[in-house]
Coordinates of C-alpha atoms and ligand atoms in Angstrom, one line a residue:
M73 CA 0.0 0.0 0.0
S74 CA 1.2 3.5 -0.7
K75 CA 1.9 5.2 2.6
A76 CA 2.4 8.7 1.1
S77 CA 0.0 10.8 2.9
S78 CA -1.0 14.3 1.8
R79 CA -2.2 16.4 4.6
S80 CA -2.3 19.4 2.2
S81 CA -5.6 18.1 0.8
T82 CA -9.0 17.6 2.5
I83 CA -8.7 13.8 2.7
I84 CA -6.2 12.5 5.3
G85 CA -5.1 9.4 3.5
S86 CA -3.0 7.9 0.9
A87 CA -2.5 8.6 -2.9
L88 CA -4.2 6.3 -5.2
P89 CA -3.3 7.5 -8.7
T90 CA -4.8 4.4 -10.3
I91 CA -8.2 5.1 -8.9
P92 CA -11.1 4.4 -11.4
W93 CA -12.2 7.8 -12.5
E94 CA -14.4 9.6 -15.1
D95 CA -14.9 13.4 -15.0
K96 CA -18.4 14.8 -14.3
P97 CA -20.4 14.7 -17.4
N98 CA -21.2 18.1 -18.9
G99 CA -24.5 19.4 -17.7
C100 CA -24.6 17.0 -14.6
K101 CA -26.0 18.9 -11.6
D102 CA -25.5 16.2 -9.0
V103 CA -22.7 15.9 -6.6
V104 CA -22.3 12.2 -7.3
W105 CA -22.3 10.8 -10.9
R106 CA -22.4 7.3 -12.3
Y107 CA -19.7 5.4 -14.3
S108 CA -20.8 5.4 -18.0
G109 CA -20.1 1.6 -18.2
N110 CA -22.5 0.7 -15.3
P111 CA -23.1 -1.9 -14.1
V112 CA -19.4 -2.4 -13.6
I113 CA -20.0 -6.0 -12.4
P114 CA -22.8 -7.9 -14.1
R115 CA -24.9 -10.5 -12.2
D116 CA -23.5 -13.4 -14.3
L117 CA -19.8 -12.8 -14.0
N118 CA -19.6 -16.2 -12.3
P119 CA -21.5 -19.1 -13.8
M120 CA -23.1 -20.1 -10.6
S121 CA -24.0 -16.5 -9.3
N122 CA -27.6 -15.2 -9.4
S123 CA -26.4 -11.7 -8.5
I124 CA -23.2 -9.9 -7.4
F125 CA -23.9 -6.7 -5.4
N126 CA -23.3 -4.9 -2.0
S127 CA -19.6 -5.6 -2.2
A128 CA -16.3 -4.2 -0.9
V129 CA -13.2 -3.1 -2.8
V130 CA -9.8 -2.0 -1.5
P131 CA -6.4 -1.1 -3.0
Y132 CA -4.2 -4.1 -2.9
K133 CA -0.5 -4.5 -4.1
G134 CA -0.8 -1.8 -6.8
A135 CA -4.1 -3.2 -8.1
F136 CA -7.4 -4.0 -6.4
A137 CA -9.0 -6.8 -4.3
G138 CA -12.4 -7.2 -2.8
V139 CA -14.9 -9.3 -1.0
F140 CA -18.1 -9.7 -2.9
R141 CA -21.6 -10.6 -2.0
C142 CA -22.6 -13.3 -4.6
D143 CA -26.0 -14.9 -4.1
D144 CA -25.8 -18.2 -5.8
K145 CA -28.5 -19.9 -8.0
R146 CA -29.9 -21.6 -4.9
R147 CA -30.3 -18.0 -3.7
F148 CA -27.9 -18.7 -0.8
M149 CA -25.9 -15.6 0.2
Q150 CA -22.1 -16.1 0.1
L151 CA -18.9 -14.1 0.3
H152 CA -16.4 -14.5 -2.6
V153 CA -12.9 -13.0 -3.1
G154 CA -12.1 -11.0 -6.3
F155 CA -9.2 -9.3 -8.0
S156 CA -8.9 -6.5 -10.6
K157 CA -5.9 -4.7 -12.2
D158 CA -8.0 -1.5 -12.9
G159 CA -11.0 -1.5 -10.6
Y160 CA -13.4 -2.0 -13.7
S161 CA -12.7 -5.6 -14.8
W162 CA -13.0 -8.1 -12.1
Q163 CA -12.2 -11.9 -11.6
I164 CA -14.2 -13.3 -8.8
D165 CA -13.4 -16.7 -7.4
P166 CA -16.3 -19.0 -8.3
E167 CA -15.9 -20.8 -4.9
R168 CA -17.0 -19.0 -1.8
I169 CA -14.5 -17.9 0.9
H170 CA -13.9 -20.7 3.4
F171 CA -12.7 -19.1 6.6
V172 CA -10.2 -20.8 8.8
S173 CA -9.6 -20.5 12.6
N174 CA -7.3 -22.0 15.2
D175 CA -10.2 -21.8 17.7
K176 CA -11.5 -25.2 18.5
D177 CA -15.0 -23.8 19.5
P178 CA -17.3 -24.7 16.6
A179 CA -19.2 -21.5 17.2
V180 CA -16.3 -19.5 15.6
L181 CA -16.4 -21.3 12.3
H182 CA -20.2 -21.7 12.3
W183 CA -21.5 -20.8 8.8
E184 CA -25.0 -20.1 7.7
Y185 CA -24.7 -17.2 5.3
G186 CA -22.8 -14.0 4.8
Y187 CA -23.8 -10.8 3.1
D188 CA -23.0 -7.1 2.6
P189 CA -19.3 -7.2 3.4
R190 CA -17.0 -4.2 4.1
V191 CA -13.2 -4.4 4.0
G192 CA -10.8 -2.0 5.6
W193 CA -7.1 -1.8 6.1
I194 CA -6.3 -1.3 9.9
E195 CA -2.8 -1.2 11.2
D196 CA -1.3 -4.4 9.6
R197 CA -4.1 -6.3 8.0
F198 CA -7.4 -6.2 6.1
Y199 CA -10.5 -6.7 8.3
V200 CA -13.7 -7.9 6.8
T201 CA -17.1 -7.4 8.5
W202 CA -20.3 -8.6 7.2
C203 CA -23.8 -9.6 8.1
N204 CA -23.2 -13.1 9.5
G205 CA -25.9 -15.7 10.2
Y206 CA -25.5 -16.9 13.8
H207 CA -29.1 -17.9 14.8
G208 CA -30.1 -14.5 13.3
P209 CA -28.2 -11.8 11.4
T210 CA -25.3 -10.2 13.4
I211 CA -21.9 -8.7 12.5
G212 CA -19.2 -11.3 11.5
M213 CA -15.6 -10.4 11.5
G214 CA -12.5 -11.8 9.9
W215 CA -9.1 -10.8 8.7
T216 CA -6.7 -11.5 5.8
K217 CA -3.3 -10.3 4.8
D218 CA -3.1 -11.9 1.3
F219 CA -6.8 -12.3 0.2
K220 CA -6.1 -16.1 0.0
T221 CA -6.4 -17.1 3.7
F222 CA -9.4 -15.6 5.6
H223 CA -9.3 -15.9 9.4
K224 CA -12.6 -16.0 11.1
M225 CA -13.0 -14.1 14.4
E226 CA -15.7 -14.0 17.0
N227 CA -19.0 -12.4 16.0
S228 CA -18.7 -8.8 17.3
L229 CA -22.2 -8.4 18.5
L230 CA -25.3 -10.4 19.3
P231 CA -28.1 -10.8 16.8
F232 CA -29.8 -8.9 15.5
N233 CA -27.6 -6.4 13.8
R234 CA -26.5 -5.4 10.3
N235 CA -24.2 -2.9 8.6
G236 CA -21.2 -3.3 10.7
V237 CA -18.5 -0.9 9.5
L238 CA -15.1 -0.4 11.1
F239 CA -13.3 3.0 11.3
P240 CA -9.9 2.7 9.7
R241 CA -7.9 3.5 12.8
K242 CA -8.2 3.5 16.5
I243 CA -9.9 6.6 18.1
G244 CA -9.4 7.5 21.7
G245 CA -7.3 4.2 22.0
K246 CA -10.1 1.9 20.9
Y247 CA -11.4 0.2 17.7
L248 CA -14.7 1.7 16.6
M249 CA -17.5 0.1 14.6
L250 CA -20.7 1.6 13.2
N251 CA -23.5 -0.8 13.4
R252 CA -27.3 -1.0 13.0
P253 CA -29.4 -3.0 15.5
S254 CA -32.2 -4.6 13.5
D255 CA -34.6 -7.5 13.6
N256 CA -34.7 -11.0 12.0
G257 CA -36.4 -9.8 8.9
H258 CA -36.8 -6.8 6.6
T259 CA -36.4 -4.5 9.5
P260 CA -38.8 -1.5 9.3
F261 CA -36.7 0.6 11.8
G262 CA -33.1 1.4 12.4
D263 CA -30.7 3.9 14.0
I264 CA -26.9 3.9 13.6
F265 CA -24.8 3.3 16.8
I266 CA -21.0 3.0 17.4
S267 CA -19.5 0.2 19.6
Q268 CA -16.0 0.2 20.9
S269 CA -13.4 -2.4 21.5
P270 CA -9.9 -2.6 23.0
D271 CA -9.0 -5.7 20.9
M272 CA -11.5 -6.2 18.1
V273 CA -13.1 -9.1 20.0
H274 CA -14.9 -7.5 23.0
W275 CA -17.3 -4.9 22.0
G276 CA -19.1 -2.3 24.2
C277 CA -19.4 1.3 25.3
H278 CA -22.2 1.7 22.7
R279 CA -23.0 5.2 21.6
W280 CA -26.0 6.3 19.6
V281 CA -25.1 8.2 16.3
M282 CA -28.2 9.0 14.3
R283 CA -31.9 8.2 13.6
P284 CA -33.9 8.2 10.5
N285 CA -34.6 11.8 9.4
G286 CA -37.7 12.1 7.2
G287 CA -38.2 11.8 3.4
W288 CA -35.7 9.4 1.7
Q289 CA -34.3 8.4 5.1
S290 CA -37.5 8.1 7.1
T291 CA -37.6 4.4 7.8
K292 CA -34.0 3.3 8.7
V293 CA -30.4 4.3 8.1
G294 CA -27.1 2.3 7.9
A295 CA -23.5 3.0 7.4
G296 CA -22.0 2.3 4.0
P297 CA -18.2 2.4 3.2
I298 CA -15.4 2.6 5.7
P299 CA -15.5 6.2 6.9
I300 CA -13.1 8.6 5.2
E301 CA -10.9 10.7 7.4
T302 CA -10.9 14.4 6.3
K303 CA -9.9 17.8 7.7
H304 CA -13.6 18.4 8.3
G305 CA -14.3 15.3 10.3
W306 CA -15.1 11.6 9.3
L307 CA -17.0 11.5 6.0
M308 CA -19.6 8.8 6.5
I309 CA -21.7 7.7 3.4
Y310 CA -24.7 5.9 4.5
H311 CA -28.0 4.5 3.2
G312 CA -31.5 5.6 4.1
V313 CA -34.7 3.9 3.3
L314 CA -38.1 5.3 2.5
T315 CA -41.2 3.1 2.6
S316 CA -43.3 3.7 -0.4
C317 CA -46.5 2.0 -1.4
N318 CA -44.3 -0.4 -3.4
G319 CA -41.9 -1.2 -0.6
F320 CA -38.5 0.0 0.5
V321 CA -36.5 2.6 -1.6
Y322 CA -32.7 2.7 -0.7
S323 CA -30.9 5.9 -1.4
A324 CA -27.5 7.3 -0.2
G325 CA -26.6 10.3 1.9
A326 CA -23.5 11.6 3.7
A327 CA -22.7 13.0 7.0
L328 CA -19.7 14.5 8.8
L329 CA -18.8 13.0 12.2
D330 CA -16.6 14.6 14.8
I331 CA -13.0 13.4 14.4
D332 CA -12.4 12.4 18.1
R333 CA -16.0 11.6 19.2
P334 CA -17.6 10.2 15.9
W335 CA -20.9 9.6 17.6
K336 CA -21.4 13.4 17.4
V337 CA -23.0 14.2 14.0
M338 CA -22.0 17.6 12.8
Y339 CA -23.7 17.7 9.5
R340 CA -25.8 15.3 7.4
T341 CA -27.5 15.7 4.1
A342 CA -31.3 16.5 4.1
P343 CA -31.4 15.6 0.4
Y344 CA -29.9 12.3 -0.9
I345 CA -26.7 12.3 -2.8
M346 CA -27.8 9.4 -4.9
S347 CA -31.2 7.6 -5.3
P348 CA -32.2 4.7 -7.5
Q349 CA -32.9 6.3 -10.9
A350 CA -30.8 4.4 -13.4
P351 CA -32.6 1.3 -15.1
Y352 CA -30.3 -1.2 -13.3
E353 CA -31.1 0.4 -9.9
L354 CA -34.8 0.4 -10.6
A355 CA -35.2 -3.1 -11.9
G356 CA -33.7 -6.4 -10.6
D357 CA -34.3 -8.9 -7.8
V358 CA -35.2 -6.1 -5.5
P359 CA -36.1 -2.9 -7.4
N360 CA -35.2 0.6 -6.2
V361 CA -31.9 0.0 -4.3
A362 CA -28.6 1.9 -4.3
F363 CA -26.6 0.5 -1.6
P364 CA -22.9 1.8 -1.2
C365 CA -20.4 -0.5 0.6
A366 CA -17.0 0.7 -0.5
A367 CA -15.2 3.9 -1.4
L368 CA -11.7 4.3 -2.9
T369 CA -10.0 7.7 -2.5
D370 CA -7.0 9.5 -3.9
A371 CA -5.9 12.1 -1.3
P372 CA -3.9 14.5 -3.6
T373 CA -6.7 14.9 -6.1
G374 CA -9.7 14.5 -3.8
R375 CA -11.2 11.9 -6.1
M376 CA -13.5 9.2 -4.8
A377 CA -14.8 6.2 -6.5
M378 CA -17.7 4.4 -4.7
Y379 CA -19.0 0.8 -5.4
Y380 CA -22.6 0.3 -4.6
G381 CA -25.2 -2.6 -5.0
C382 CA -27.9 -2.0 -7.6
A383 CA -31.3 -3.5 -7.1
D384 CA -29.8 -6.3 -5.2
T385 CA -28.6 -7.7 -8.6
V386 CA -25.4 -6.1 -10.0
T387 CA -22.7 -3.8 -8.7
G388 CA -22.4 -0.1 -9.8
L389 CA -19.5 2.4 -9.7
C390 CA -20.0 6.2 -9.2
F391 CA -17.7 9.1 -8.6
C392 CA -17.5 12.4 -6.7
Q393 CA -15.0 15.0 -5.6
V394 CA -14.7 14.9 -1.9
D395 CA -14.2 18.7 -1.5
E396 CA -17.4 19.2 -3.4
L397 CA -19.3 16.6 -1.4
I398 CA -18.2 18.0 1.9
D399 CA -19.4 21.4 0.7
Y400 CA -22.7 19.9 -0.3
V401 CA -23.2 18.2 3.0
K402 CA -22.5 21.4 4.9
K403 CA -24.8 23.6 2.8
N404 CA -27.6 21.1 2.7
S405 CA -27.6 19.8 6.3
K406 CA -30.3 18.8 8.7
V407 CA -29.0 16.9 11.7
Ligands
BMA6 C1 -31.2 -5.0 3.4 C2 -30.1 -5.9 3.1 C3 -29.4 -5.5 1.9 C4 -30.3 -5.3 0.7 C5 -31.4 -4.5 1.1 C6 -32.5 -4.2 0.0 O1 -32.1 -5.4 4.5 O2 -30.6 -7.2 3.0 O3 -28.5 -6.5 1.5 O4 -29.5 -4.6 -0.3 O5 -32.1 -5.0 2.3 O6 -33.0 -5.5 -0.4

């Protein structure tokens, strides 16, 4: 990984000159714009996949790696590893990830299903969090150093919980994880919380972060990609859900969280930054879903490329300029 950090720019992070990128199209009035070749990952990239969406991508060894949600043709939800030279063209292992553990307790390797992964580099390894089936959905955790061997850790929380997203570094001497307590089904409620841990195994000191806020985010909210450290606070992209007469509609918004006490929300967008409007977001196994799970950033240029699930079927890619997005969050905020 490039360690070259650029504190002269808004993003406090590394350079990623190979970030996937397209300039904003002429005439586009939105703060986030879509990749012209979307969907970047089709549902049938793997012969046995019904759909590939809500997936996580990171820079890895001068290229890109990721953990992908692939629902198979039995409609079982599984996690698969994938690699790409350019962030656009992906090879995804047709075999699901089989986690390993030295722990003899069968509860650790217990596997029912896994979905909606997030991946983040913290200190010396990549951590993976996902919605893990353990007698109900909770936040599973694992780590890898090479995207070949994946080590399974203890579940971080009790069921029922979804959208576990780690911060990329310790804050106040602890690891922090955004999460969203839920129910066992298609949860019709949900606030975002932060849980804290000294060791990535024991989680507590829970702090409330934000509730639904009307309109596109009136039913529930949940964290998306690993938060991005900026000079203006942690930039958290999140999804918000509206219940229409045809069911849930998943859009994306952005918030700025206090850098030292990130449960303090300084700004959050009253309008969405992206809502399902493209055909591949409007039609699929679950229509009307735009569900971000990963963001790549290039600190010197302020470019951000975001991967998001589209209609629970395919994976989309979209872009923004982080300075412009922060400006938009501040100018259009209702906390
Ligand atoms: C949520 C999760 C997501 C999914 C979304 C829309 O509860 O299951 O994986 O994208 O619903 O179906």
